[in-house]
Short mmCIF file of C-alpha atoms in Angstrom, two decimals:
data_model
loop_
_atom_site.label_atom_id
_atom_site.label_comp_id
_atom_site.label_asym_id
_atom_site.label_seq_id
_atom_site.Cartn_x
_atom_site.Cartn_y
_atom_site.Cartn_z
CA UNK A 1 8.58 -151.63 -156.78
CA UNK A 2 10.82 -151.15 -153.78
CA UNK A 3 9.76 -153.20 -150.83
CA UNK A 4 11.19 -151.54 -148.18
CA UNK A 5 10.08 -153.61 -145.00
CA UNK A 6 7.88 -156.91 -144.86
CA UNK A 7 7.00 -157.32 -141.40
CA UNK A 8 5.09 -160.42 -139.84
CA UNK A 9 2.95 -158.37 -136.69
CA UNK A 10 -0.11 -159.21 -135.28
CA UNK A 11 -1.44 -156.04 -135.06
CA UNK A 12 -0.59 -154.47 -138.08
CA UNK A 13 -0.70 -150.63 -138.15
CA UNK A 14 0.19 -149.07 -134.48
CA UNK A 15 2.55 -147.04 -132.58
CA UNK A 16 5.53 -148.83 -133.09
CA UNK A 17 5.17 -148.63 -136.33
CA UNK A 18 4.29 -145.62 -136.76
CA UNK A 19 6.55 -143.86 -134.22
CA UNK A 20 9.33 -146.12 -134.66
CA UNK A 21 9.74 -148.03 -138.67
CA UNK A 22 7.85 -145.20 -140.51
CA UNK A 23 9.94 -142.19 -138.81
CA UNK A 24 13.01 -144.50 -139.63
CA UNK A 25 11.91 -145.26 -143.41
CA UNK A 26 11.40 -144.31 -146.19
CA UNK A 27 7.94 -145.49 -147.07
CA UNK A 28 5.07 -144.40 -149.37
CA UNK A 29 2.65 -146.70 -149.12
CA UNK A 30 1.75 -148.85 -145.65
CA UNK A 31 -0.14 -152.33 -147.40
CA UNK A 32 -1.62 -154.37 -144.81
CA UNK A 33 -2.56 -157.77 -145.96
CA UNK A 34 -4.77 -158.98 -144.39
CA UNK A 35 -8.17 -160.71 -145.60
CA UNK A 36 -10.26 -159.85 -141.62
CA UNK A 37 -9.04 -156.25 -141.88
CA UNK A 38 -9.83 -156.16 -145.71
CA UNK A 39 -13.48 -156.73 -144.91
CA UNK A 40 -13.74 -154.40 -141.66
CA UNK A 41 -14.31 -150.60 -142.64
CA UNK A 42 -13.68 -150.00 -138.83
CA UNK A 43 -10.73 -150.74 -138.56
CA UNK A 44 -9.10 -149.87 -142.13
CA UNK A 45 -10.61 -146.23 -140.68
CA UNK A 46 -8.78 -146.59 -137.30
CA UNK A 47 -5.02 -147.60 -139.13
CA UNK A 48 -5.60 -144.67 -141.56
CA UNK A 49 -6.37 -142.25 -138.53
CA UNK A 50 -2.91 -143.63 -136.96
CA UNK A 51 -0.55 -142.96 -140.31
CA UNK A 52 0.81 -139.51 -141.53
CA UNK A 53 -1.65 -138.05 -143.87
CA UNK A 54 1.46 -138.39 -146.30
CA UNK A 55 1.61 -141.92 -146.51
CA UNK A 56 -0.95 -143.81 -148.46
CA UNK A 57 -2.54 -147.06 -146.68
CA UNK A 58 -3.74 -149.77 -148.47
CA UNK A 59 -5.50 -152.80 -147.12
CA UNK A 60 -6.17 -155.97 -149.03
CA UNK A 61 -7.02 -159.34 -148.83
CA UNK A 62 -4.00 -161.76 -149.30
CA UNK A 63 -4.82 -162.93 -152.64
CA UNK A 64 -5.45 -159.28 -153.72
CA UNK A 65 -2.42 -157.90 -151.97
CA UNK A 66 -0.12 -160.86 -153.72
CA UNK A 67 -1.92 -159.86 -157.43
CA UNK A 68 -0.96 -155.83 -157.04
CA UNK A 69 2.57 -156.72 -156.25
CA UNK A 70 2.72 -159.17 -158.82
CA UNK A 71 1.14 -157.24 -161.44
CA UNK A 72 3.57 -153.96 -160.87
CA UNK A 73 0.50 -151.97 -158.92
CA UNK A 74 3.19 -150.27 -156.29
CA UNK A 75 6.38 -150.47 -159.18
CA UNK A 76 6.52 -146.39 -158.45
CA UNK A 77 6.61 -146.48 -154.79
CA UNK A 78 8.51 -147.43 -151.57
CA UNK A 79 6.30 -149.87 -149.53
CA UNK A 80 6.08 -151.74 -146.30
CA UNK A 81 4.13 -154.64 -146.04
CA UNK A 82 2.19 -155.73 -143.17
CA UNK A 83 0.85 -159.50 -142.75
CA UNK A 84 -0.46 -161.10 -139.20
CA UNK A 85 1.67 -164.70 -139.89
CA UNK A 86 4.03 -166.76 -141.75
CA UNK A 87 1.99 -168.56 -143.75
CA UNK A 88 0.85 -165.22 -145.96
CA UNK A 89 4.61 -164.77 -147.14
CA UNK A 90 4.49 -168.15 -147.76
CA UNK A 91 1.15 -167.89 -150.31
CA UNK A 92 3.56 -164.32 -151.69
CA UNK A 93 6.77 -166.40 -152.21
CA UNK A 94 4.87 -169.02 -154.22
CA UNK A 95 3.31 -166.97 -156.46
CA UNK A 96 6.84 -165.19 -157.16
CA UNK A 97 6.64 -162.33 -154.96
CA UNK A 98 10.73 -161.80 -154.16
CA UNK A 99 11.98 -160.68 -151.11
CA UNK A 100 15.59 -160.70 -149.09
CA UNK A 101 14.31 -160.43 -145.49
CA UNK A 102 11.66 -160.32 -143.18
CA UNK A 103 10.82 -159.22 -139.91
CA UNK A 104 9.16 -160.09 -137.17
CA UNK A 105 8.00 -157.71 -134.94
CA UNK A 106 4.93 -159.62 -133.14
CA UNK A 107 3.25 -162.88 -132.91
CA UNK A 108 1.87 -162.97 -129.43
CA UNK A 109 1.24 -165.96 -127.19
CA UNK A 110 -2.01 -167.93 -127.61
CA UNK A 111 -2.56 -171.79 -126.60
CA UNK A 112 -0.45 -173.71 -127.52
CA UNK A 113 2.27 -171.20 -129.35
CA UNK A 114 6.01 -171.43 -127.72
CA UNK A 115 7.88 -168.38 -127.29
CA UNK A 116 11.08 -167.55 -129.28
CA UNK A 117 11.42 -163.84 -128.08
CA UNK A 118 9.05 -161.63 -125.81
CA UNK A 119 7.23 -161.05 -128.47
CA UNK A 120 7.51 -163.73 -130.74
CA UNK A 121 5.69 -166.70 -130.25
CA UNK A 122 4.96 -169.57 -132.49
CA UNK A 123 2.86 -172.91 -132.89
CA UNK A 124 3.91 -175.77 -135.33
CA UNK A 125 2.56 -174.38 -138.44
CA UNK A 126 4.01 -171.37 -137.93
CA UNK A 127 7.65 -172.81 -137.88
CA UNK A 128 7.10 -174.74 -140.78
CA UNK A 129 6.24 -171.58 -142.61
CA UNK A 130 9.12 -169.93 -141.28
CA UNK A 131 11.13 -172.92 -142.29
CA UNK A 132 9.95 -172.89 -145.90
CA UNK A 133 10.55 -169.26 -145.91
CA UNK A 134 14.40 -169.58 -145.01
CA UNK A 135 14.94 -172.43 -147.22
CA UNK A 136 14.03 -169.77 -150.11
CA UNK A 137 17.48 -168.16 -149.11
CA UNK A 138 15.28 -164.77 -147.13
CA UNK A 139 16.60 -163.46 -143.55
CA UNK A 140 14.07 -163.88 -141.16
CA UNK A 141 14.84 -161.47 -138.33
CA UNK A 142 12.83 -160.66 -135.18
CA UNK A 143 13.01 -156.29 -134.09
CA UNK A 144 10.56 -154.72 -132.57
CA UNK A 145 12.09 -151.48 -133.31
CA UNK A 146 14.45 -150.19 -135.91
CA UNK A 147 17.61 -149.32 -134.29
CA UNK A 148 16.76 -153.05 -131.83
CA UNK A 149 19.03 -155.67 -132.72
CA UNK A 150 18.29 -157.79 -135.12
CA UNK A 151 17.90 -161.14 -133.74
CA UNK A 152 18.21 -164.54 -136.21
CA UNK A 153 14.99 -166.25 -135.96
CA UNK A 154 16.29 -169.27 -137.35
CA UNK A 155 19.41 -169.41 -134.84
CA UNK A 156 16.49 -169.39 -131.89
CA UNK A 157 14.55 -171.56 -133.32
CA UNK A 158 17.32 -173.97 -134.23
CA UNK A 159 18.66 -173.46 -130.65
CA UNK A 160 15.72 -173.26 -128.37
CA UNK A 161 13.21 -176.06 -130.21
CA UNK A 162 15.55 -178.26 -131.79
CA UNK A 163 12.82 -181.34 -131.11
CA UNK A 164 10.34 -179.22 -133.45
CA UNK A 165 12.68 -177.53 -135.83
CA UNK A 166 15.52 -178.96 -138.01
CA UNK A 167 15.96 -175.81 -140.24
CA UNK A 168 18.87 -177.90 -141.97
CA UNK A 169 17.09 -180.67 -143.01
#
C-alpha cells in the first residue's frame, strides 16, 4: 500500500482537496475515516459527487478504516487518507498502521480550541495527540494547499503554547 497523503481536515472531501492535493497527486483511492460520515448515506453521496469519477472513495468507520489498512485491503493502490482529528491517527499508529508525515490542513475554531495557524486550531486533547504522534518519530505539518509551505506544527506549538505543550518532555 502506498499512502500517499494522511491529512487531519475537518471537512474531509472538498474543493481544496479536490482542486488542489488530488490535481497535485497521485491518488487512487480518497478513504475518509470517519465513523459520523460512515453512517450518513448523504453525505458519502455528496463527497463522491465532488471526486473525479476516476478515483475511488471509500468511507469507513475508524476501526474499519484501521482493519483494511492493516489487513493489506489498499496494498495495490495509491491512497490519501482523510480523518477529522488527531486522536484517529493516534487509534492507526497503535494498532501498527506506519506513516512518515501528516498534514494538517483544517481544524477550525470551536470553544475553547487555541489557534496555531488560520486554520488550525486545537484544544488540550488535541495537542496531546499531536504530541504522541511526533514522539513516534512522524512530521506533523500544517498546508492547506500543496505547493503552501509547509509549516512545523510542533515548532508552533512548542513556540506559541509552551505553558500547554512540552513536545520534549
Amino acid at each position: 500500500m502506498s499512502i500517499v497523503l494522511i491529512r487531519i481536515d475537518d471537512r474531509l472531501v472538498h474543493g481544496q482537496i479536490v482542486q488542489g492535493w488530488l490535481k497535485s497527486l497521485d491518488v487512487d483511492t480518497v478513504l475518509v475515516v470517519s465513523d459520523s460520515a460512515a453512517s450518513d448515506k448523504t453525505q458519502q453521496i455528496l463527497m463522491g459527487m465532488a471526486l473525479p469519477s476516476f478515483i475511488k472513495l471509500d468511507v469507513k468507520t475508524l476501526k474499519d478504516a484501521t482493519a483494511s489498512l492493516l489487513n493489506g485491503d489498499y496494498d495495490k493502490e495509491k491512497v490519501m487518507i482523510l480523518v477529522t482529528q488527531p486522536s484517529d491517527v493516534v487509534y492507526m499508529l497503535e494498532r501498527g498502521l506506519r506513516i512518515k508525515s501528516l498534514n494538517i490542513g483544517g481544524m477550525h475554531f470551536i470553544s475553547g480550541k487555541k489557534q496555531l495557524m488560520e486554520n488550525i486550531c486545537v484544544n488540550n486533547e488535541e495537542i496531546e495527540s499531536l504530541k504522541q504522534i511526533y514522539s513516534s518519530g512522524i512530521e506533523i505539518e500544517g498546508r492547506v494547499l500543496p505547493d503552501d509551505e509547509k509549516r512545523d506544527i510542533m515548532h508552533i506549538l512548542k513556540k506559541e503554547h509552551q505553558t500547554v505543550c512540552e513536545a520534549d518532555k
